XYZ file of C-alpha atoms in Angstrom:
655
model
C 0.000 0.000 0.000
C 2.898 2.323 0.732
C 4.102 1.951 -2.893
C 0.663 2.928 -4.214
C 0.546 5.950 -1.885
C 3.923 7.094 -3.184
C 2.748 6.522 -6.748
C -0.394 8.607 -6.201
C 1.708 11.518 -4.919
C 3.886 11.563 -8.038
C 3.413 14.291 -10.702
C 1.348 13.396 -13.767
C 4.309 13.314 -16.160
C 6.176 10.793 -13.953
C 3.088 8.586 -13.787
C 2.967 8.623 -17.599
C 6.650 7.682 -17.828
C 6.225 4.843 -15.303
C 3.162 3.564 -17.196
C 5.072 3.568 -20.487
C 8.051 1.739 -19.002
C 5.721 -0.753 -17.303
C 3.993 -1.566 -20.595
C 7.343 -1.888 -22.327
C 8.579 -4.202 -19.584
C 5.479 -6.417 -19.826
C 5.858 -6.714 -23.611
C 9.570 -7.514 -23.289
C 8.846 -10.031 -20.516
C 6.272 -11.860 -22.665
C 8.617 -11.832 -25.639
C 11.358 -13.248 -23.422
C 9.528 -16.576 -23.057
C 8.687 -16.592 -26.752
C 12.331 -15.837 -27.504
C 13.529 -18.782 -25.394
C 11.110 -21.067 -27.216
C 12.257 -19.863 -30.629
C 15.894 -20.082 -29.591
C 15.422 -23.772 -28.742
C 13.680 -24.355 -32.083
C 16.439 -22.522 -33.931
C 19.172 -24.475 -32.112
C 17.434 -27.787 -32.879
C 17.112 -26.821 -36.553
C 20.821 -26.006 -36.750
C 21.805 -29.288 -35.084
C 19.578 -31.381 -37.348
C 20.340 -29.220 -40.428
C 16.691 -29.066 -41.395
C 13.523 -27.104 -40.593
C 11.424 -28.789 -37.928
C 8.112 -27.353 -39.051
C 8.859 -25.796 -42.439
C 8.783 -22.250 -40.971
C 7.791 -19.451 -43.304
C 9.339 -16.000 -43.608
C 6.885 -14.822 -40.943
C 8.230 -17.499 -38.578
C 11.767 -16.330 -39.264
C 10.829 -12.718 -38.536
C 9.084 -13.802 -35.336
C 12.292 -15.458 -34.163
C 14.251 -12.285 -34.841
C 11.709 -10.133 -32.993
C 11.533 -12.584 -30.119
C 15.297 -12.541 -29.662
C 15.136 -8.760 -29.806
C 12.449 -8.765 -27.123
C 14.541 -11.048 -24.956
C 17.512 -8.738 -25.244
C 15.364 -5.705 -24.454
C 13.857 -7.374 -21.384
C 17.346 -8.085 -20.038
C 18.365 -4.458 -20.705
C 15.247 -3.148 -18.934
C 15.929 -5.352 -15.878
C 19.576 -4.251 -15.698
C 18.613 -0.581 -16.092
C 15.969 -0.902 -13.359
C 18.465 -2.523 -10.975
C 21.217 0.018 -11.633
C 18.977 3.070 -12.110
C 20.464 5.274 -9.294
C 24.005 4.812 -10.607
C 22.952 5.050 -14.243
C 21.036 8.286 -13.695
C 24.056 9.885 -12.019
C 26.408 8.639 -14.720
C 24.057 9.819 -17.483
C 23.736 13.220 -15.833
C 27.518 13.644 -15.771
C 27.783 12.703 -19.460
C 25.017 15.159 -20.425
C 26.649 17.988 -18.451
C 30.026 17.283 -20.058
C 28.435 17.181 -23.527
C 26.637 20.489 -22.903
C 29.886 22.203 -21.844
C 31.720 20.795 -24.866
C 29.039 21.998 -27.296
C 28.929 25.404 -25.604
C 32.659 25.891 -26.132
C 32.622 24.403 -29.651
C 30.027 26.885 -30.920
C 32.457 29.755 -30.400
C 35.585 28.023 -31.629
C 37.100 29.509 -34.753
C 38.261 27.753 -37.890
C 40.261 29.980 -40.188
C 38.982 33.058 -38.329
C 35.304 32.019 -38.593
C 33.303 30.622 -35.668
C 31.526 27.267 -36.031
C 28.263 29.025 -35.170
C 28.711 31.424 -38.109
C 29.580 28.551 -40.441
C 26.327 26.780 -39.525
C 24.251 29.959 -39.925
C 25.701 30.744 -43.367
C 25.588 27.234 -44.880
C 22.000 27.415 -46.225
C 22.970 30.371 -48.432
C 26.111 28.668 -49.750
C 24.407 25.334 -50.491
C 21.293 26.849 -52.069
C 23.218 29.399 -54.135
C 25.446 26.715 -55.666
C 22.490 24.505 -56.636
C 20.577 27.512 -57.999
C 23.521 28.650 -60.151
C 23.982 25.085 -61.397
C 20.297 24.830 -62.306
C 20.193 28.203 -64.068
C 23.304 27.433 -66.122
C 21.882 24.073 -67.200
C 18.720 25.790 -68.441
C 20.695 28.505 -70.228
C 22.753 25.822 -72.011
C 19.548 24.046 -73.060
C 17.962 27.263 -74.381
C 21.117 27.796 -76.432
C 20.748 24.148 -77.592
C 24.062 23.153 -76.003
C 23.765 19.559 -74.802
C 26.361 17.028 -73.621
C 28.291 19.862 -71.936
C 27.511 19.200 -68.261
C 31.197 19.222 -67.303
C 31.304 22.882 -68.329
C 28.035 23.531 -66.470
C 29.638 22.317 -63.226
C 32.912 24.179 -63.861
C 31.146 27.469 -64.652
C 28.849 27.001 -61.641
C 31.849 26.483 -59.344
C 33.581 29.545 -60.759
C 30.522 31.785 -60.397
C 29.774 30.436 -56.917
C 33.311 31.110 -55.695
C 33.382 34.623 -57.213
C 29.942 35.436 -55.722
C 31.000 34.144 -52.286
C 34.237 36.115 -52.177
C 32.505 39.264 -53.428
C 29.774 39.118 -50.778
C 31.866 38.045 -47.808
C 34.973 40.116 -48.442
C 33.008 43.331 -48.954
C 29.997 42.981 -46.619
C 31.181 40.555 -43.957
C 34.901 40.823 -43.463
C 34.839 38.721 -40.268
C 33.823 35.605 -42.225
C 36.336 33.637 -44.240
C 34.654 32.545 -47.501
C 37.233 29.783 -47.999
C 35.993 28.006 -44.861
C 32.339 28.440 -45.845
C 33.006 27.091 -49.329
C 35.022 24.138 -48.002
C 32.175 23.116 -45.669
C 29.587 23.646 -48.438
C 31.416 21.472 -50.971
C 32.189 18.954 -48.235
C 28.465 18.509 -47.506
C 27.689 18.114 -51.215
C 30.515 15.604 -51.796
C 29.585 13.574 -48.698
C 25.918 13.472 -49.789
C 26.950 12.278 -53.260
C 29.294 9.593 -51.887
C 26.700 8.144 -49.501
C 24.030 8.038 -52.206
C 26.432 6.522 -54.744
C 26.570 3.267 -52.786
C 22.869 2.905 -51.901
C 20.588 2.296 -54.884
C 17.103 3.724 -55.232
C 14.658 0.817 -54.910
C 11.408 2.821 -55.215
C 8.838 2.461 -57.992
C 8.585 6.182 -58.795
C 12.348 6.516 -58.679
C 13.019 3.796 -61.240
C 9.906 4.091 -63.388
C 9.690 7.870 -63.683
C 12.389 10.081 -62.114
C 15.462 8.126 -63.202
C 14.006 7.697 -66.691
C 13.890 11.489 -67.083
C 17.423 11.795 -65.670
C 18.714 9.319 -68.263
C 16.960 11.064 -71.153
C 18.289 14.494 -70.111
C 21.781 13.074 -69.718
C 21.529 11.503 -73.190
C 20.770 14.875 -74.778
C 17.013 15.395 -74.465
C 16.219 19.123 -74.604
C 12.754 19.703 -73.083
C 12.692 23.283 -74.412
C 12.466 22.033 -77.988
C 11.609 18.326 -77.961
C 8.747 16.161 -76.695
C 9.513 12.495 -76.025
C 7.196 9.674 -77.201
C 4.119 9.695 -74.957
C 3.950 5.904 -74.690
C 7.051 5.608 -72.492
C 7.622 9.189 -71.335
C 4.176 10.586 -70.586
C 4.981 11.793 -67.052
C 8.420 13.081 -68.071
C 6.888 15.274 -70.769
C 4.259 16.859 -68.548
C 5.715 17.028 -65.026
C 8.232 19.454 -63.472
C 11.902 18.518 -63.785
C 14.173 20.357 -61.320
C 15.428 17.284 -59.445
C 15.852 15.327 -62.679
C 17.830 18.173 -64.269
C 20.082 18.439 -61.213
C 20.633 14.668 -61.238
C 21.284 14.552 -64.996
C 24.265 16.885 -64.598
C 25.814 14.564 -62.014
C 25.043 11.469 -64.106
C 26.689 12.970 -67.200
C 29.852 13.886 -65.297
C 30.244 11.038 -62.780
C 28.463 8.196 -64.668
C 26.507 7.087 -61.592
C 22.771 7.720 -61.597
C 22.465 7.152 -57.843
C 24.507 10.282 -57.048
C 21.660 12.364 -58.477
C 19.340 11.719 -55.538
C 21.729 13.548 -53.176
C 19.437 16.616 -53.275
C 17.410 15.225 -50.352
C 20.455 14.812 -48.131
C 21.793 18.265 -49.081
C 18.507 19.912 -48.115
C 18.419 17.869 -44.920
C 21.668 19.683 -44.034
C 20.026 23.028 -44.947
C 17.030 22.308 -42.694
C 19.269 21.190 -39.825
C 21.369 24.382 -40.073
C 18.264 26.574 -39.934
C 16.894 24.537 -37.016
C 20.182 24.947 -35.096
C 20.148 28.677 -35.759
C 16.606 29.270 -34.528
C 16.651 26.824 -31.626
C 19.752 28.570 -30.254
C 17.693 31.783 -30.106
C 15.169 30.181 -27.759
C 17.267 27.671 -25.788
C 20.445 28.329 -23.777
C 21.487 24.701 -23.220
C 23.568 23.722 -26.260
C 22.788 20.015 -25.875
C 19.064 20.830 -25.895
C 19.653 22.955 -29.014
C 21.236 19.988 -30.804
C 18.562 17.506 -29.670
C 15.643 19.773 -30.639
C 17.251 20.576 -34.011
C 17.621 16.868 -34.753
C 13.947 16.348 -33.888
C 13.065 19.218 -36.236
C 15.114 17.879 -39.148
C 14.251 14.187 -38.606
C 10.956 14.431 -40.465
C 9.671 10.833 -40.946
C 8.788 11.577 -44.592
C 12.373 12.726 -45.173
C 13.792 9.691 -43.388
C 11.645 7.332 -45.452
C 12.696 8.877 -48.783
C 16.277 10.002 -48.162
C 17.838 7.248 -50.307
C 15.259 7.411 -53.106
C 14.373 9.741 -55.977
C 11.037 10.577 -54.329
C 10.562 14.361 -54.169
C 7.847 14.838 -51.515
C 10.347 15.228 -48.685
C 12.474 17.592 -50.772
C 9.425 19.765 -51.461
C 8.602 19.837 -47.734
C 12.144 20.969 -46.924
C 11.940 23.660 -49.621
C 8.791 25.001 -47.972
C 10.236 25.095 -44.448
C 13.406 26.699 -45.837
C 11.174 29.363 -47.400
C 9.483 29.944 -44.021
C 12.861 30.287 -42.276
C 14.132 32.667 -44.988
C 11.010 34.837 -44.582
C 11.535 34.840 -40.802
C 15.160 35.876 -41.357
C 14.100 38.652 -43.708
C 11.622 39.963 -41.123
C 14.382 40.121 -38.500
C 16.656 42.214 -40.723
C 17.075 45.937 -40.131
C 15.994 48.527 -42.685
C 19.028 47.716 -44.831
C 20.152 44.229 -45.719
C 18.258 41.032 -46.321
C 19.511 40.497 -49.868
C 20.709 36.967 -49.123
C 17.355 36.083 -47.584
C 15.489 37.352 -50.657
C 17.830 35.309 -52.839
C 17.057 32.165 -50.810
C 13.318 32.926 -51.034
C 13.506 33.186 -54.827
C 15.749 30.124 -55.205
C 13.726 27.689 -53.056
C 10.450 28.815 -54.659
C 11.924 28.188 -58.111
C 13.089 24.746 -56.912
C 9.652 23.965 -55.441
C 7.498 24.874 -58.450
C 9.890 22.979 -60.712
C 9.774 19.887 -58.496
C 6.015 19.259 -58.298
C 2.859 21.083 -59.338
C 2.011 21.392 -55.631
C 5.190 23.453 -55.259
C 3.032 26.489 -56.014
C 1.897 26.237 -52.398
C 5.008 28.338 -51.727
C 3.012 31.208 -53.219
C 0.614 31.047 -50.266
C 3.553 31.375 -47.860
C 4.965 34.354 -49.750
C 1.582 36.110 -50.053
C 0.985 35.563 -46.318
C 4.236 37.325 -45.464
C 3.425 40.138 -47.918
C 0.089 40.684 -46.130
C 1.840 40.547 -42.755
C 4.297 43.269 -43.822
C 1.372 45.357 -45.076
C -0.413 45.056 -41.709
C 2.808 45.943 -39.876
C 3.344 48.882 -42.284
C 6.749 47.605 -43.427
C 6.100 48.809 -46.968
C 9.701 48.537 -48.141
C 9.879 44.862 -47.196
C 6.417 44.283 -48.604
C 7.421 45.625 -52.032
C 10.670 43.641 -51.923
C 8.677 40.422 -51.342
C 6.255 41.346 -54.150
C 9.177 41.876 -56.547
C 10.598 38.534 -55.408
C 7.270 36.898 -56.247
C 7.343 38.397 -59.743
C 10.924 37.154 -60.211
C 9.855 33.672 -59.072
C 7.058 33.533 -61.637
C 9.294 34.776 -64.454
C 12.270 32.543 -63.657
C 10.417 29.525 -62.264
C 7.439 29.327 -64.610
C 8.362 31.101 -67.827
C 12.077 30.258 -68.043
C 13.139 27.146 -66.092
C 9.533 25.931 -66.012
C 8.932 26.430 -69.729
C 8.518 22.675 -69.871
C 6.061 21.699 -68.415
C 4.044 24.853 -67.659
C 4.237 26.759 -70.951
C 4.307 23.623 -73.155
C 1.339 22.109 -71.294
C -0.619 25.346 -71.681
C 0.221 25.666 -75.370
C -0.572 22.057 -76.253
C -3.360 21.164 -73.811
C -4.781 24.482 -72.601
C -3.777 23.918 -68.964
C -0.362 24.365 -67.249
C -1.053 21.480 -64.845
C -1.979 18.904 -67.454
C -2.721 15.979 -66.971
C -4.033 16.737 -63.473
C -6.099 19.839 -64.298
C -8.794 19.897 -61.582
C -8.880 16.136 -61.106
C -6.776 15.064 -58.111
C -7.872 11.430 -58.297
C -4.788 10.637 -60.383
C -2.668 11.491 -57.363
C -3.891 8.592 -55.264
C -6.156 6.257 -57.225
C -3.360 3.783 -57.856
C -2.075 3.575 -54.283
C -5.280 3.586 -52.210
C -7.881 0.885 -51.971
C -11.550 1.554 -52.729
C -12.361 0.515 -49.158
C -10.124 3.281 -47.811
C -11.553 5.901 -50.173
C -15.070 4.996 -49.019
C -14.218 5.918 -45.407
C -15.722 9.027 -43.847
C -13.495 12.107 -44.513
C -12.845 12.457 -40.753
C -11.607 8.870 -40.511
C -9.439 9.383 -43.588
C -7.898 12.481 -41.998
C -7.266 10.616 -38.746
C -5.482 7.900 -40.722
C -2.562 10.347 -40.781
C -2.043 9.323 -37.145
C -3.002 5.631 -37.233
C -1.719 2.689 -39.264
C -4.979 0.791 -38.731
C -8.074 1.284 -36.623
C -7.483 -1.673 -34.300
C -6.043 -2.513 -30.880
C -2.773 -3.794 -32.331
C -1.812 -0.273 -33.442
C -3.617 1.641 -30.679
C -1.761 4.597 -29.119
C 0.574 3.793 -26.202
C 0.593 0.113 -27.100
C 4.305 -0.859 -27.315
C 3.399 -4.114 -29.063
C 2.561 -2.182 -32.231
C 6.275 -1.638 -32.842
C 6.592 -5.396 -33.314
C 3.200 -5.827 -34.970
C 3.782 -3.252 -37.712
C 7.554 -2.835 -37.844
C 7.433 -3.337 -41.625
C 5.417 -0.115 -41.950
C 8.549 1.888 -41.233
C 10.230 0.400 -44.297
C 7.696 1.875 -46.693
C 8.701 5.033 -48.561
C 5.045 5.730 -49.453
C 2.818 5.015 -46.445
C -0.870 5.482 -47.289
C -1.935 5.514 -43.615
C 0.104 6.510 -40.595
C 2.726 8.139 -42.811
C 4.382 9.989 -39.926
C 5.071 6.738 -38.105
C 3.644 4.379 -35.534
C 4.490 6.689 -32.639
C 3.200 9.932 -34.142
C 0.186 10.050 -31.785
C 2.486 9.656 -28.782
C 4.794 12.370 -30.142
C 1.812 14.721 -30.537
C 0.608 13.968 -26.996
C 3.982 14.659 -25.391
C 4.431 17.815 -27.496
C 1.014 18.941 -26.270
C 1.928 18.241 -22.631
C 5.133 20.256 -22.963
C 3.103 23.094 -24.514
C 0.523 22.880 -21.705
C 3.078 22.994 -18.883
C 4.968 25.842 -20.573
C 1.782 27.928 -20.753
C 0.890 26.928 -17.181
C 4.248 28.242 -15.948
C 3.542 31.532 -17.797
C 6.677 31.180 -19.906
C 4.978 31.114 -23.285
C 6.240 34.460 -24.640
C 8.519 32.668 -27.138
C 5.476 30.983 -28.677
C 4.342 34.380 -29.976
C 7.468 34.530 -32.150
C 6.557 31.325 -34.014
C 2.769 31.718 -33.881
C 2.552 33.044 -37.448
C 4.730 30.388 -39.189
C 3.177 27.593 -37.089
C -0.357 28.770 -37.943
C 0.661 29.028 -41.580
C 1.869 25.413 -41.614
C -1.395 24.289 -40.020
C -3.468 26.136 -42.645
C -1.384 24.666 -45.475
C -1.862 21.161 -44.070
C -5.631 21.682 -43.843
C -6.134 23.117 -47.350
C -3.826 20.693 -49.178
C -5.809 18.097 -51.187
C -5.432 14.517 -49.938
C -4.005 15.773 -46.642
C -4.395 12.363 -45.020
C -1.376 11.210 -47.038
C 1.736 12.235 -45.088
C 3.987 12.470 -48.146
C 1.741 15.245 -49.531
C 1.990 17.337 -46.337
C 5.526 16.647 -45.017
C 5.599 20.179 -43.543
C 2.952 19.153 -40.966
C 5.800 17.644 -38.921
C 7.451 21.063 -38.569
C 4.362 22.466 -36.839
C 5.004 20.240 -33.802
C 8.739 20.783 -34.119
C 8.216 24.561 -33.777
C 6.262 24.006 -30.546
C 9.072 21.843 -29.170
C 11.693 24.383 -30.298
C 10.200 27.308 -28.380
C 9.025 25.506 -25.217
C 10.458 26.153 -21.760
C 12.655 23.395 -20.314
C 13.759 25.016 -17.061
C 11.276 22.927 -15.047
C 11.861 19.248 -14.263
C 8.420 18.394 -15.653
C 9.234 19.532 -19.151
C 12.775 18.141 -18.977
C 11.470 14.660 -18.179
C 8.761 14.906 -20.831
C 11.355 16.003 -23.381
C 13.587 12.999 -22.593
C 10.680 10.672 -23.375
C 9.746 12.694 -26.450
C 13.303 12.545 -27.785
C 13.361 8.745 -27.365
C 10.021 8.427 -29.160
C 11.272 10.510 -32.104
C 14.510 8.501 -32.254
C 12.520 5.265 -32.475
C 9.899 6.656 -34.851
C 12.159 8.466 -37.335
C 15.098 6.136 -36.767
C 13.140 3.085 -37.873
C 12.110 4.903 -41.056
C 15.743 5.802 -41.745
C 17.085 2.333 -40.939
C 14.303 0.635 -42.920
C 14.996 2.855 -45.925
C 18.750 2.273 -45.696
C 18.357 -1.497 -45.286
C 15.998 -1.695 -48.268
C 18.450 0.284 -50.372
C 21.456 -1.786 -49.285
C 19.620 -5.084 -49.869
C 18.514 -3.945 -53.315
C 22.057 -2.754 -54.105
C 23.452 -6.155 -53.135
C 20.869 -7.934 -55.285
C 21.629 -5.722 -58.254
C 25.372 -6.306 -57.837
C 24.782 -10.057 -57.969
C 22.420 -9.598 -60.892
C 25.042 -7.599 -62.836
C 27.733 -10.150 -61.965
C 25.614 -12.967 -63.418
C 24.957 -10.924 -66.544
C 28.646 -10.241 -66.963
C 29.496 -13.923 -66.656
C 26.847 -14.887 -69.192
C 28.453 -15.849 -72.522
C 25.461 -14.753 -74.629
C 25.687 -11.388 -76.355
C 21.925 -10.929 -76.123
C 20.264 -10.981 -72.691
C 16.504 -11.469 -72.368
C 15.006 -9.710 -69.343
C 11.401 -9.996 -68.137
C 10.054 -6.938 -66.288
C 6.780 -6.212 -64.581
C 6.963 -2.601 -65.840
C 8.341 -1.535 -69.198
C 9.700 1.720 -67.717
C 12.394 -0.130 -65.762
C 14.279 -1.092 -68.890
C 15.899 2.347 -69.134
C 17.225 2.198 -65.576
C 18.560 -1.355 -65.875
C 20.269 -0.574 -69.166
C 21.842 2.585 -67.692
C 23.082 0.816 -64.556
C 24.674 -1.915 -66.620
C 27.001 0.721 -68.081
C 28.441 1.258 -64.620
C 29.453 -2.397 -64.538
C 31.106 -2.102 -67.991
C 28.545 -4.494 -69.467
C 28.139 -3.914 -73.196
C 25.477 -6.444 -74.167
C 22.228 -6.208 -76.035
C 19.182 -6.379 -73.777
C 15.768 -7.546 -74.940
C 13.041 -6.576 -72.475
C 9.579 -8.075 -72.190
C 6.698 -7.351 -69.832
C 5.027 -10.120 -67.850
C 2.616 -8.935 -65.168
C 1.292 -12.415 -64.390
C 4.677 -13.713 -63.277
C 5.970 -10.530 -61.654
C 2.943 -8.699 -60.231
C 4.698 -6.583 -57.586
C 7.899 -4.629 -57.163
C 10.823 -4.260 -59.524
C 11.800 -7.709 -60.728
C 13.924 -8.969 -63.557
C 14.737 -12.491 -64.634
C 17.533 -13.349 -67.005
C 17.014 -16.538 -68.941
C 20.387 -18.189 -69.532
C 19.864 -21.829 -70.351
C 18.511 -23.437 -67.192
C 19.691 -20.611 -64.924
C 17.189 -18.035 -63.715
C 18.824 -14.935 -62.264
C 16.367 -12.854 -60.245
C 16.533 -9.200 -59.286
C 13.845 -8.197 -56.825
C 13.237 -4.990 -54.914
C 12.587 -5.380 -51.155
């Protein structure tokens, strides 16, 4: 009874934490017995060198999860037994880390502080990509193709000259050499990581990479339309990411490097998050943790190694919001770099997807805000930026598809026009579409409407672990723990307001409200990949909360763990899928290379994949003739290829 009395006297947040750990312990304890059973079965199978009960793949996965549960139960027991010592040890580590980060922020490299380097990186990264993109389009207008080496060289030259001009004249305390070194380092690292992890997604291989290959081979979308049968989407959809990737493919002969744009903009988002979190939080370790939460958008984590562009578009939009916030904070003079970023990311967005025009709502909102605040000079500057965006993004770089679609089909957004059903008809079941609109909207938070995936049920991590490996979740796209993350964010918000320390919330009220409105008005807003910016709404609340009280500190620890599990599983699942697919393709290419036939017959479930397979074979120095055929009955799902070589059947299959 004494234990229960002590429990009843505990604060609400501690009761929640104890309840969560208790549920986790019960699940781990139950899995422990299951793990022992499966361990005995596995050991017996290894001794006898045969399966005792012909276990399926599901049985194999159950054994893995059971062993995992057993390990977790042991860890929980050890942590519970050693909690007093562990808490003290952990506290010492956190204090040491906070002091280290506090000193590091002000350390100088080549005369420039690390803090300044982080703050300035978005401009350097975005300006280089923007110059690269503009030069590519200028070359195409002049009908200069197969000259991407010169595009990169000229872009580097202009970027370096621009950087030295700006930072030697206007900011003499910053060393442009250091900024440029970090900028190019981020780009090179992003390219190297992506080079070794293949895109396994359907859209990536059937649509985006196809456009990249055609552009690299000399297609000029300003003057030429490709055959509609194989290149329908490439003719009529925006092409920024494909154009960026085609430059890298032409120069480095590796199509996988092209998808580095997601990782580069992840760095941009993280830099902005670090900058703004440091304005609201004094503890440098908290600044780093909150910034990681902000940048670790589950949609980004699920698409970071693919050619999918939804996450990239979401990061463009939040970069635009940050740039507008920066521009507002500027004095009467200055703000040129912020306006440049605003123009650049809007041009990227509207040339990535049709829905990129949602950036216009953000820009118009800030124009109206400046009008209300009587900042007429800034208002006119934003209006001029909007005009520049339309001219550069729609008329020039967006000539194909916007102008060509309008000329040929009477609508710039052809083939969508006013019919959004094309956006989701192929990936959603009729049963789901028949649900009440409220239930469809709530599906953003839930994988399924059942007890197995109910909020605060730890078992759902084991029940639906495979959901985190999907780069295109139809339901529960922000992860299995998104409800829990929202609840803990709400509790932190509630306790901050209760302590009357909510003044910082006023500073992010406008951008947070704007993100909420955008999420509400976006068509098909129950699909997380179409509203990736919804994540940043909660991240803003976490960023500006007060963590001086023990209540909010403890809640934040739990919240950080939840985000690590939620976003981490998306990232790991995506990486594992990519690595597995890469390994399979390597084996596939090795078998092709060893084949003595000059002509290789490949069966595909989608005809589009032939371009990607043929292109990737060049990387392996395979110069054979490929004959592709489509067979949906044999290969109904995923990307699969079978090479017929006598009696051997060599299979390539996406995870």
